[in-house]
Amino acid sequence: MPFAVGSAVTKQDLAVAQAEAPQLAKVKWWADPGMRVLYFYAAILCVCSATTGYDGSMLNTSQAMDDWQDYFGHPKGSKLGILNSIYQIGSIASFPFAPYMADHFGRKLPIAVGCLIMILGAFLSAFTNGYGMYLGGRFLVGFGNSLAQLSCPVLLTEICHPQHRAIVSAIYNCLWNLGATLCAFIGLGTINISSNWSWRSITLIQAVPSLIQITFIWWIPESPRWLMANERHEEALTILSKYHANGDVNNATVQFEYNEIKDTIALEYQAQKTGSYIDFLRTKGNRYRLMLLISLGIISQYSGNALISNYSNIIYEGAGIKDQAQKTGLNAGENMLKLFVAIGCSLGIDRFGRRPLFLTATVGMLLFFLAWTIVAARFEATGETEIKRLGYPQIALIWLFDVCYSIAWSGLIVAYALEICPFRLRARGLMIMNFFIQVALTIGNQTNPVALENLPNNWNFWCFYTVWIAVELVFVFFFYVETKGPTLEEIARIFDGDDANVAQVNYNDSEKQAVIETSEPIHHERKDLKMDRFDIASTASIHGGIIPLEPVNETKLRAANLNQISPKIDTEPIVPAAENSNDNNSSQGQTSELGISKTRGVIVIITLAGISFLNTMGSGILIAALPKIAQDVGLSENLILWPAAVYALAAGCLLLIFGAIADVVGAKLMWVTGSFLFVVFTLAVGLAQTGIQIILFRTLLGASISMCLPTAVSLISNTFPKGPWRNVAFAINGMGSPLGYALGLVLGGIFTDTIGWRWAYYMMAIINFCLSTGAIWSLPSVYTASERKWTTRLRCEIDWVGAATMSVALGMLLYVLAMISSSYKRLDDPANITLLTIAIVLLAAFPFWMDYQVKHGRPALIPNSLWRNRSFTSVCIAVFLCWASLNGIEYFTTLYFQKVEGLSALQSSLRFLPHVIMGVAVNVITGILIAKVKVRTLAVVSALITMVAAPLMATVDVGENYWLAPFWAMFLSPVNPDVLFTVSNLVISDAYPPEMQSLAGGVFNEVAQFGNSVGLAITAAIAASVTEHSGITAREEALMKGYRAAFWTIFASCSTVTIVVWLGLKKGGIVGRKQD
């Protein structure tokens, strides 16, 4: 193909494409319920562009603040350049991953992952303790933004109605100016804060757009084109009909879109089985596309606009504007003007065309930049004295330049890039453009400050850009083609001519070509499919289908050219995921027993056990490092136990509520959300600078883990059938808790005595981020389809009163117990007495509420009938007492080593290694024996073994050889808890139906958490009372007497566990046996 827009061949191809463009029926989106919802989702996707704009203005706004300049030492030259370019470097670093993720895992996955990384980066930048951490945060923001910035416009373009595609796609990039404007106005408010929070505030607010997107991304529909490319045709048709025709699959536009997309993608796959960047060099048409993509990236960012955006502070001062509030206000006003112009021109994109807008914008840019150069030269020649005559006019010319730039180069570049690329190259094409955008920005950020600093006058540099814009104008005139008119698929004819892989679909005959054989209209009987739910690693579809809730052969779609053009479509009956899965790679060993591959099963187990491990690891680190943490952050003595207490308090209050919610919205969604929040707040704990921050972030950490612990039970129960796999999954998950706590003690001591306790939390955040990211792919979706909307289910299928009653009661109890743990004398506090009384009253009222709910046929949180199940009741009591014992023996053994023996945190931690080793061994053995040995035998034998540990510590002599008593106490203490973890999860999960497994997990974790708190409170109160009344003057001896009393109390609790499991599990049988 000739590379000239005026060539006969190009004109002919353009004329053919425009002539064959279908005259689709006009629609009013505001009158169509489906489209109103669709464009609400489109607005959420556009938030990503606003995020980019916010960052583009944030550094500029921050530089105008004296506090920012003082904090970073007034950076100049290359130091300022790297601050500006590190964002682009982060973006470039993501380029190998973004298109691969978008093409292989859907358009929504990179958006979700990118938003989470941006949130993490914003937190790092806002809570920075120096230049290096600030750079790291901006690198992460750039990396995450690039992931999301690739997929958001692609998804937006591919879900829009054809009538609105170009306009909405163009508006997307216009919202860059909205983000920049918001940042500038927020900066106007925070500039008056007389501290570092003047700039830290706008940096932290940078996370808000990503939080908005991560909240709504779960409901935005997946791209129908991506679904069809992955042979999920029926699902794609459902989305097209729902959002483009309010559910009418027989709509002519829907049928035309469906057939054209399906057949075009089939042709593309037939022509090229695999896709890569090399494809852009294979044909003349693709090389033309590549040239345009490169030019879009370079021209949009290397035309003087980046110079104005990133160095406006220097430019304004050069024009005589010195006041920082005035500079910030000018930035805000300029961005608002650019926003209005960009959106206005985007709305007229189908009226004016693409090429006229590009030419108009570039001509205007050249004229006003030239005028600015002339005025700037005269201003500098006068010694910068004539501010009103020559200084202020420069500001007007800059604004006019930006107005012209916004006509096309602000919003149109993304829409144009997406239009010119066919489906197979669309993600990679946008990535190429983004790559050259970042390259242009990086080069500009590195060269602009050097040029401004070394050239005799600023206007000398403006001359270079004036000449460069003239070259750009010539290029645009000769090479930019018009794409107005044809559909997204048909634009390929402009570039590829007769070689274009475009299906021949007649819009007027589309209803005749598709024959729908159904007893009832699809859009009435398929409302419960929830096809707009976010499901990254869905096992709910194979061969391009979806799980039908009615017999699948009732509905079959046949296109007249189905077998000729799209042989990939499979119209055979769809097998539900419970029997077969789309994770069917034979190399991974597909098994009929699991429904997923063995490899994926192992990954699921490791992922779920990993969060259990990290949960207690953080607590172990806190216990080992607490004295040093208190010293570093200024945590007062009366608050020293609060970081541990608030974690348990927050988790205990929310376990049941989140467990119940997860059964409605999906266990995977709840787990992934909680896991990523756990990453953010773990990192926040490591970055905390004050005691209040430590307490706040530990509270939020407890809330986030309460989303993961109950849903892990649901994910295991619904992923693995009864038998060895489920047994091993629960056993390994159980191993995570004691292993994490013990290893946390060890690592907490090591880090505290070496590089610092903060690095222990940084390490946790990194590990958890890896697990959480992998979980998006590996964890299966656990979601019960229903005819009701999820909002209706949340309202009607959860016992909110019961959940609130139990959560408030337990929260009050946990608070009082935490107070008692720090000092038993606080039990006399009137506030604690009041809270304890209220909690007891609420707990007493709870069974009556359960009875009321059951009698009226309403959902009950923990039905009273469950307590008549002897195994269920016995296990709950045993778990309560066992976890009370375990927490107590670990806590007081640590105190014995450090306060009585006088050992360092590191030496104390090393003495817990037998505890870790035995915990691992017991869980592995339990996973094997649970399917062969009666549950009563396992529970009783393990309880008898653990019962020996407490007396060993109660009778130990101070200074006694570690290997005589403490070693055996550490070695034997985890046996019963680790056995009971697996046993109790199997028993409790069996007591609840499959669709309520997250609530079952909440019950187990609530009982264990409550046992932890009660055990610690009672043993701490007993130890403190005995020590105080001992009459012994020697501190170590007095403490030891109290510790001995605590260990004997723990022995009594372990003995009770033995009796309870002996009597209560008589009919327990073998709970881990494979179900036929």
mmCIF file of C-alpha atoms in Angstrom, residues 233-488:
data_model
loop_
_atom_site.group_PDB
_atom_site.id
_atom_site.type_symbol
_atom_site.label_atom_id
_atom_site.label_comp_id
_atom_site.label_asym_id
_atom_site.label_seq_id
_atom_site.Cartn_x
_atom_site.Cartn_y
_atom_site.Cartn_z
ATOM 1 C CA HIS A 233 -20.029 -16.893 21.861
ATOM 2 C CA GLU A 234 -23.253 -17.264 23.812
ATOM 3 C CA GLU A 235 -21.871 -15.168 26.648
ATOM 4 C CA ALA A 236 -20.841 -12.474 24.178
ATOM 5 C CA LEU A 237 -24.302 -12.463 22.607
ATOM 6 C CA THR A 238 -25.872 -12.091 26.048
ATOM 7 C CA ILE A 239 -23.738 -9.019 26.763
ATOM 8 C CA LEU A 240 -24.421 -7.424 23.368
ATOM 9 C CA SER A 241 -28.148 -7.900 23.690
ATOM 10 C CA LYS A 242 -28.289 -6.794 27.327
ATOM 11 C CA TYR A 243 -26.416 -3.529 26.849
ATOM 12 C CA HIS A 244 -27.122 -2.642 23.191
ATOM 13 C CA ALA A 245 -30.776 -3.692 22.897
ATOM 14 C CA ASN A 246 -32.058 -4.020 26.471
ATOM 15 C CA GLY A 247 -31.931 -7.827 26.310
ATOM 16 C CA ASP A 248 -33.387 -8.365 22.821
ATOM 17 C CA VAL A 249 -31.144 -10.887 21.031
ATOM 18 C CA ASN A 250 -33.257 -10.566 17.871
ATOM 19 C CA ASN A 251 -32.422 -6.878 17.521
ATOM 20 C CA ALA A 252 -30.982 -6.188 14.045
ATOM 21 C CA THR A 253 -27.986 -4.223 15.361
ATOM 22 C CA VAL A 254 -27.164 -6.925 17.901
ATOM 23 C CA GLN A 255 -27.346 -9.641 15.272
ATOM 24 C CA PHE A 256 -25.226 -7.612 12.868
ATOM 25 C CA GLU A 257 -22.589 -6.917 15.528
ATOM 26 C CA TYR A 258 -22.577 -10.519 16.681
ATOM 27 C CA ASN A 259 -22.133 -12.009 13.238
ATOM 28 C CA GLU A 260 -19.617 -9.457 11.984
ATOM 29 C CA ILE A 261 -17.421 -9.702 15.083
ATOM 30 C CA LYS A 262 -17.645 -13.489 15.227
ATOM 31 C CA ASP A 263 -16.883 -14.051 11.579
ATOM 32 C CA THR A 264 -14.148 -11.391 11.361
ATOM 33 C CA ILE A 265 -12.321 -12.830 14.352
ATOM 34 C CA ALA A 266 -12.655 -16.299 12.847
ATOM 35 C CA LEU A 267 -11.111 -15.038 9.628
ATOM 36 C CA GLU A 268 -8.283 -13.368 11.535
ATOM 37 C CA TYR A 269 -7.530 -16.627 13.344
ATOM 38 C CA GLN A 270 -7.594 -18.587 10.115
ATOM 39 C CA ALA A 271 -5.162 -16.150 8.521
ATOM 40 C CA GLN A 272 -2.795 -16.047 11.494
ATOM 41 C CA LYS A 273 -2.879 -18.670 14.247
ATOM 42 C CA THR A 274 -0.645 -16.721 16.628
ATOM 43 C CA GLY A 275 -0.217 -13.021 17.218
ATOM 44 C CA SER A 276 2.926 -11.045 18.012
ATOM 45 C CA TYR A 277 4.515 -7.653 17.524
ATOM 46 C CA ILE A 278 6.204 -9.038 14.388
ATOM 47 C CA ASP A 279 2.772 -8.973 12.721
ATOM 48 C CA PHE A 280 3.126 -5.197 12.396
ATOM 49 C CA LEU A 281 5.945 -5.782 9.907
ATOM 50 C CA ARG A 282 4.370 -8.580 7.844
ATOM 51 C CA THR A 283 2.076 -6.584 5.530
ATOM 52 C CA LYS A 284 1.993 -3.114 4.018
ATOM 53 C CA GLY A 285 -1.200 -2.309 5.856
ATOM 54 C CA ASN A 286 0.271 -3.284 9.213
ATOM 55 C CA ARG A 287 3.434 -1.310 8.568
ATOM 56 C CA TYR A 288 1.262 1.716 7.802
ATOM 57 C CA ARG A 289 -0.551 1.147 11.098
ATOM 58 C CA LEU A 290 2.780 0.887 12.914
ATOM 59 C CA MET A 291 3.943 4.188 11.443
ATOM 60 C CA LEU A 292 0.758 5.928 12.571
ATOM 61 C CA LEU A 293 0.921 4.418 16.074
ATOM 62 C CA ILE A 294 4.517 5.574 16.546
ATOM 63 C CA SER A 295 3.632 9.043 15.305
ATOM 64 C CA LEU A 296 0.613 9.271 17.629
ATOM 65 C CA GLY A 297 2.821 8.523 20.627
ATOM 66 C CA ILE A 298 5.586 10.940 19.675
ATOM 67 C CA ILE A 299 3.505 13.873 18.410
ATOM 68 C CA SER A 300 1.075 13.740 21.364
ATOM 69 C CA GLN A 301 3.888 14.060 23.913
ATOM 70 C CA TYR A 302 6.804 15.753 22.181
ATOM 71 C CA SER A 303 5.205 18.850 20.757
ATOM 72 C CA GLY A 304 5.945 21.267 23.580
ATOM 73 C CA ASN A 305 2.918 20.216 25.601
ATOM 74 C CA ALA A 306 4.939 18.060 28.024
ATOM 75 C CA LEU A 307 7.321 20.973 28.440
ATOM 76 C CA ILE A 308 4.417 23.179 29.485
ATOM 77 C CA SER A 309 2.858 20.509 31.720
ATOM 78 C CA ASN A 310 5.940 19.415 33.669
ATOM 79 C CA TYR A 311 7.824 22.713 33.765
ATOM 80 C CA SER A 312 5.027 25.239 34.067
ATOM 81 C CA ASN A 313 6.524 26.365 37.371
ATOM 82 C CA ILE A 314 9.692 27.476 35.524
ATOM 83 C CA ILE A 315 7.702 28.910 32.603
ATOM 84 C CA TYR A 316 5.400 30.959 34.855
ATOM 85 C CA GLU A 317 8.343 32.336 36.795
ATOM 86 C CA GLY A 318 10.038 33.194 33.515
ATOM 87 C CA ALA A 319 6.908 35.146 32.581
ATOM 88 C CA GLY A 320 6.996 37.037 35.879
ATOM 89 C CA ILE A 321 4.466 34.943 37.875
ATOM 90 C CA LYS A 322 6.119 34.240 41.270
ATOM 91 C CA ASP A 323 3.266 33.664 43.776
ATOM 92 C CA GLN A 324 2.653 29.928 44.345
ATOM 93 C CA ALA A 325 -1.107 30.310 44.832
ATOM 94 C CA GLN A 326 -1.328 32.244 41.569
ATOM 95 C CA LYS A 327 0.662 29.568 39.730
ATOM 96 C CA THR A 328 -1.560 26.804 41.141
ATOM 97 C CA GLY A 329 -4.679 28.725 40.144
ATOM 98 C CA LEU A 330 -3.388 29.199 36.610
ATOM 99 C CA ASN A 331 -2.738 25.453 36.327
ATOM 100 C CA ALA A 332 -6.287 24.724 37.462
ATOM 101 C CA GLY A 333 -7.868 27.179 35.072
ATOM 102 C CA GLU A 334 -5.791 25.999 32.125
ATOM 103 C CA ASN A 335 -6.691 22.352 32.715
ATOM 104 C CA MET A 336 -10.388 23.174 32.986
ATOM 105 C CA LEU A 337 -10.294 25.047 29.684
ATOM 106 C CA LYS A 338 -8.504 22.138 27.978
ATOM 107 C CA LEU A 339 -11.094 19.718 29.389
ATOM 108 C CA PHE A 340 -14.039 21.648 27.906
ATOM 109 C CA VAL A 341 -12.359 21.997 24.505
ATOM 110 C CA ALA A 342 -11.337 18.329 24.358
ATOM 111 C CA ILE A 343 -14.792 17.024 25.268
ATOM 112 C CA GLY A 344 -16.482 19.450 22.878
ATOM 113 C CA CYS A 345 -14.341 18.303 19.953
ATOM 114 C CA SER A 346 -14.825 14.647 20.912
ATOM 115 C CA LEU A 347 -18.583 15.064 20.738
ATOM 116 C CA GLY A 348 -18.166 16.279 17.153
ATOM 117 C CA ILE A 349 -15.759 13.569 16.030
ATOM 118 C CA ASP A 350 -18.327 11.860 13.794
ATOM 119 C CA ARG A 351 -19.446 15.181 12.354
ATOM 120 C CA PHE A 352 -16.032 16.643 11.518
ATOM 121 C CA GLY A 353 -13.989 13.484 11.014
ATOM 122 C CA ARG A 354 -10.591 12.542 12.401
ATOM 123 C CA ARG A 355 -8.236 14.006 9.824
ATOM 124 C CA PRO A 356 -9.658 17.587 9.869
ATOM 125 C CA LEU A 357 -9.371 17.685 13.656
ATOM 126 C CA PHE A 358 -5.752 16.506 13.606
ATOM 127 C CA LEU A 359 -4.840 19.107 10.975
ATOM 128 C CA THR A 360 -6.664 21.967 12.715
ATOM 129 C CA ALA A 361 -5.029 21.154 16.028
ATOM 130 C CA THR A 362 -1.507 20.931 14.587
ATOM 131 C CA VAL A 363 -1.794 24.156 12.574
ATOM 132 C CA GLY A 364 -2.999 26.032 15.655
ATOM 133 C CA MET A 365 -0.201 24.568 17.792
ATOM 134 C CA LEU A 366 2.411 25.712 15.286
ATOM 135 C CA LEU A 367 1.058 29.267 15.042
ATOM 136 C CA PHE A 368 0.728 29.882 18.781
ATOM 137 C CA PHE A 369 4.032 28.224 19.689
ATOM 138 C CA LEU A 370 5.746 30.415 17.111
ATOM 139 C CA ALA A 371 4.070 33.510 18.570
ATOM 140 C CA TRP A 372 5.076 32.467 22.095
ATOM 141 C CA THR A 373 8.695 32.034 20.995
ATOM 142 C CA ILE A 374 8.772 35.530 19.535
ATOM 143 C CA VAL A 375 7.215 37.155 22.624
ATOM 144 C CA ALA A 376 9.474 35.164 24.984
ATOM 145 C CA ALA A 377 12.562 36.272 23.045
ATOM 146 C CA ARG A 378 11.576 39.952 23.339
ATOM 147 C CA PHE A 379 10.706 39.532 27.032
ATOM 148 C CA GLU A 380 14.085 38.022 27.880
ATOM 149 C CA ALA A 381 15.849 40.683 25.798
ATOM 150 C CA THR A 382 14.292 43.428 27.977
ATOM 151 C CA GLY A 383 15.697 41.839 31.133
ATOM 152 C CA GLU A 384 12.262 40.503 32.132
ATOM 153 C CA THR A 385 11.089 43.921 33.264
ATOM 154 C CA GLU A 386 8.020 44.434 31.083
ATOM 155 C CA ILE A 387 5.845 41.808 32.738
ATOM 156 C CA LYS A 388 2.472 43.247 31.763
ATOM 157 C CA ARG A 389 3.431 43.972 28.149
ATOM 158 C CA LEU A 390 5.508 40.880 27.366
ATOM 159 C CA GLY A 391 5.269 38.523 30.374
ATOM 160 C CA TYR A 392 1.537 38.023 30.773
ATOM 161 C CA PRO A 393 0.879 37.623 27.010
ATOM 162 C CA GLN A 394 3.060 34.515 27.141
ATOM 163 C CA ILE A 395 0.533 32.943 29.515
ATOM 164 C CA ALA A 396 -2.288 33.706 27.056
ATOM 165 C CA LEU A 397 -0.314 32.187 24.165
ATOM 166 C CA ILE A 398 0.436 29.052 26.197
ATOM 167 C CA TRP A 399 -3.257 28.682 26.940
ATOM 168 C CA LEU A 400 -4.149 29.111 23.273
ATOM 169 C CA PHE A 401 -1.532 26.518 22.341
ATOM 170 C CA ASP A 402 -3.121 24.080 24.808
ATOM 171 C CA VAL A 403 -6.583 24.807 23.408
ATOM 172 C CA CYS A 404 -5.395 23.830 19.937
ATOM 173 C CA TYR A 405 -3.608 20.770 21.295
ATOM 174 C CA SER A 406 -6.839 19.668 23.012
ATOM 175 C CA ILE A 407 -8.793 19.767 19.744
ATOM 176 C CA ALA A 408 -7.312 16.413 18.693
ATOM 177 C CA TRP A 409 -4.123 15.387 20.465
ATOM 178 C CA SER A 410 -5.747 15.124 23.876
ATOM 179 C CA GLY A 411 -8.699 12.822 23.289
ATOM 180 C CA LEU A 412 -8.570 11.600 19.717
ATOM 181 C CA ILE A 413 -5.263 9.702 19.830
ATOM 182 C CA VAL A 414 -6.621 6.725 21.791
ATOM 183 C CA ALA A 415 -9.796 6.457 19.720
ATOM 184 C CA TYR A 416 -7.783 6.670 16.504
ATOM 185 C CA ALA A 417 -5.214 4.081 17.623
ATOM 186 C CA LEU A 418 -7.946 1.636 18.600
ATOM 187 C CA GLU A 419 -9.829 2.152 15.335
ATOM 188 C CA ILE A 420 -6.939 1.515 12.991
ATOM 189 C CA CYS A 421 -5.948 -1.809 14.619
ATOM 190 C CA PRO A 422 -7.865 -5.058 14.059
ATOM 191 C CA PHE A 423 -8.829 -7.171 17.071
ATOM 192 C CA ARG A 424 -5.716 -9.379 17.041
ATOM 193 C CA LEU A 425 -3.418 -6.336 17.068
ATOM 194 C CA ARG A 426 -5.507 -3.898 19.104
ATOM 195 C CA ALA A 427 -3.937 -4.426 22.545
ATOM 196 C CA ARG A 428 -0.422 -4.581 21.119
ATOM 197 C CA GLY A 429 -1.072 -1.550 18.930
ATOM 198 C CA LEU A 430 -2.212 0.528 21.882
ATOM 199 C CA MET A 431 0.827 -0.689 23.805
ATOM 200 C CA ILE A 432 3.124 0.435 20.966
ATOM 201 C CA MET A 433 1.552 3.876 21.053
ATOM 202 C CA ASN A 434 1.837 4.007 24.850
ATOM 203 C CA PHE A 435 5.443 2.856 24.618
ATOM 204 C CA PHE A 436 6.369 5.741 22.352
ATOM 205 C CA ILE A 437 4.376 8.109 24.549
ATOM 206 C CA GLN A 438 6.525 7.093 27.510
ATOM 207 C CA VAL A 439 9.705 7.159 25.411
ATOM 208 C CA ALA A 440 8.888 10.690 24.250
ATOM 209 C CA LEU A 441 8.089 11.777 27.801
ATOM 210 C CA THR A 442 11.240 10.184 29.184
ATOM 211 C CA ILE A 443 13.446 11.808 26.569
ATOM 212 C CA GLY A 444 11.733 15.126 27.145
ATOM 213 C CA ASN A 445 12.008 14.896 30.924
ATOM 214 C CA GLN A 446 15.695 14.133 30.692
ATOM 215 C CA THR A 447 16.606 16.657 27.980
ATOM 216 C CA ASN A 448 14.244 19.545 28.761
ATOM 217 C CA PRO A 449 15.778 20.493 32.143
ATOM 218 C CA VAL A 450 19.293 20.198 30.736
ATOM 219 C CA ALA A 451 18.398 22.449 27.805
ATOM 220 C CA LEU A 452 16.648 24.982 30.025
ATOM 221 C CA GLU A 453 19.626 25.063 32.355
ATOM 222 C CA ASN A 454 22.400 25.266 29.767
ATOM 223 C CA LEU A 455 21.042 27.291 26.843
ATOM 224 C CA PRO A 456 21.654 31.043 27.092
ATOM 225 C CA ASN A 457 17.932 31.845 26.883
ATOM 226 C CA ASN A 458 14.747 29.797 27.234
ATOM 227 C CA TRP A 459 13.438 31.055 23.895
ATOM 228 C CA ASN A 460 16.346 29.295 22.157
ATOM 229 C CA PHE A 461 14.782 26.019 23.216
ATOM 230 C CA TRP A 462 11.329 27.165 22.116
ATOM 231 C CA CYS A 463 12.733 27.570 18.587
ATOM 232 C CA PHE A 464 13.563 23.881 18.430
ATOM 233 C CA TYR A 465 9.979 22.917 19.264
ATOM 234 C CA THR A 466 8.607 25.384 16.715
ATOM 235 C CA VAL A 467 10.553 23.697 13.921
ATOM 236 C CA TRP A 468 9.598 20.252 15.218
ATOM 237 C CA ILE A 469 5.873 21.045 15.212
ATOM 238 C CA ALA A 470 6.180 22.213 11.600
ATOM 239 C CA VAL A 471 7.643 18.816 10.677
ATOM 240 C CA GLU A 472 4.757 17.119 12.493
ATOM 241 C CA LEU A 473 2.229 19.155 10.508
ATOM 242 C CA VAL A 474 3.723 17.969 7.222
ATOM 243 C CA PHE A 475 3.599 14.351 8.400
ATOM 244 C CA VAL A 476 -0.033 14.584 9.520
ATOM 245 C CA PHE A 477 -1.085 16.164 6.232
ATOM 246 C CA PHE A 478 0.418 13.434 4.067
ATOM 247 C CA PHE A 479 -0.079 10.278 6.123
ATOM 248 C CA TYR A 480 -3.123 10.544 8.414
ATOM 249 C CA VAL A 481 -6.169 8.825 6.876
ATOM 250 C CA GLU A 482 -9.824 9.331 7.635
ATOM 251 C CA THR A 483 -11.631 6.508 9.479
ATOM 252 C CA LYS A 484 -15.043 8.109 9.857
ATOM 253 C CA GLY A 485 -18.002 5.929 8.840
ATOM 254 C CA PRO A 486 -17.061 2.211 8.795
ATOM 255 C CA THR A 487 -17.544 -0.086 11.782
ATOM 256 C CA LEU A 488 -14.629 -1.102 13.990
#
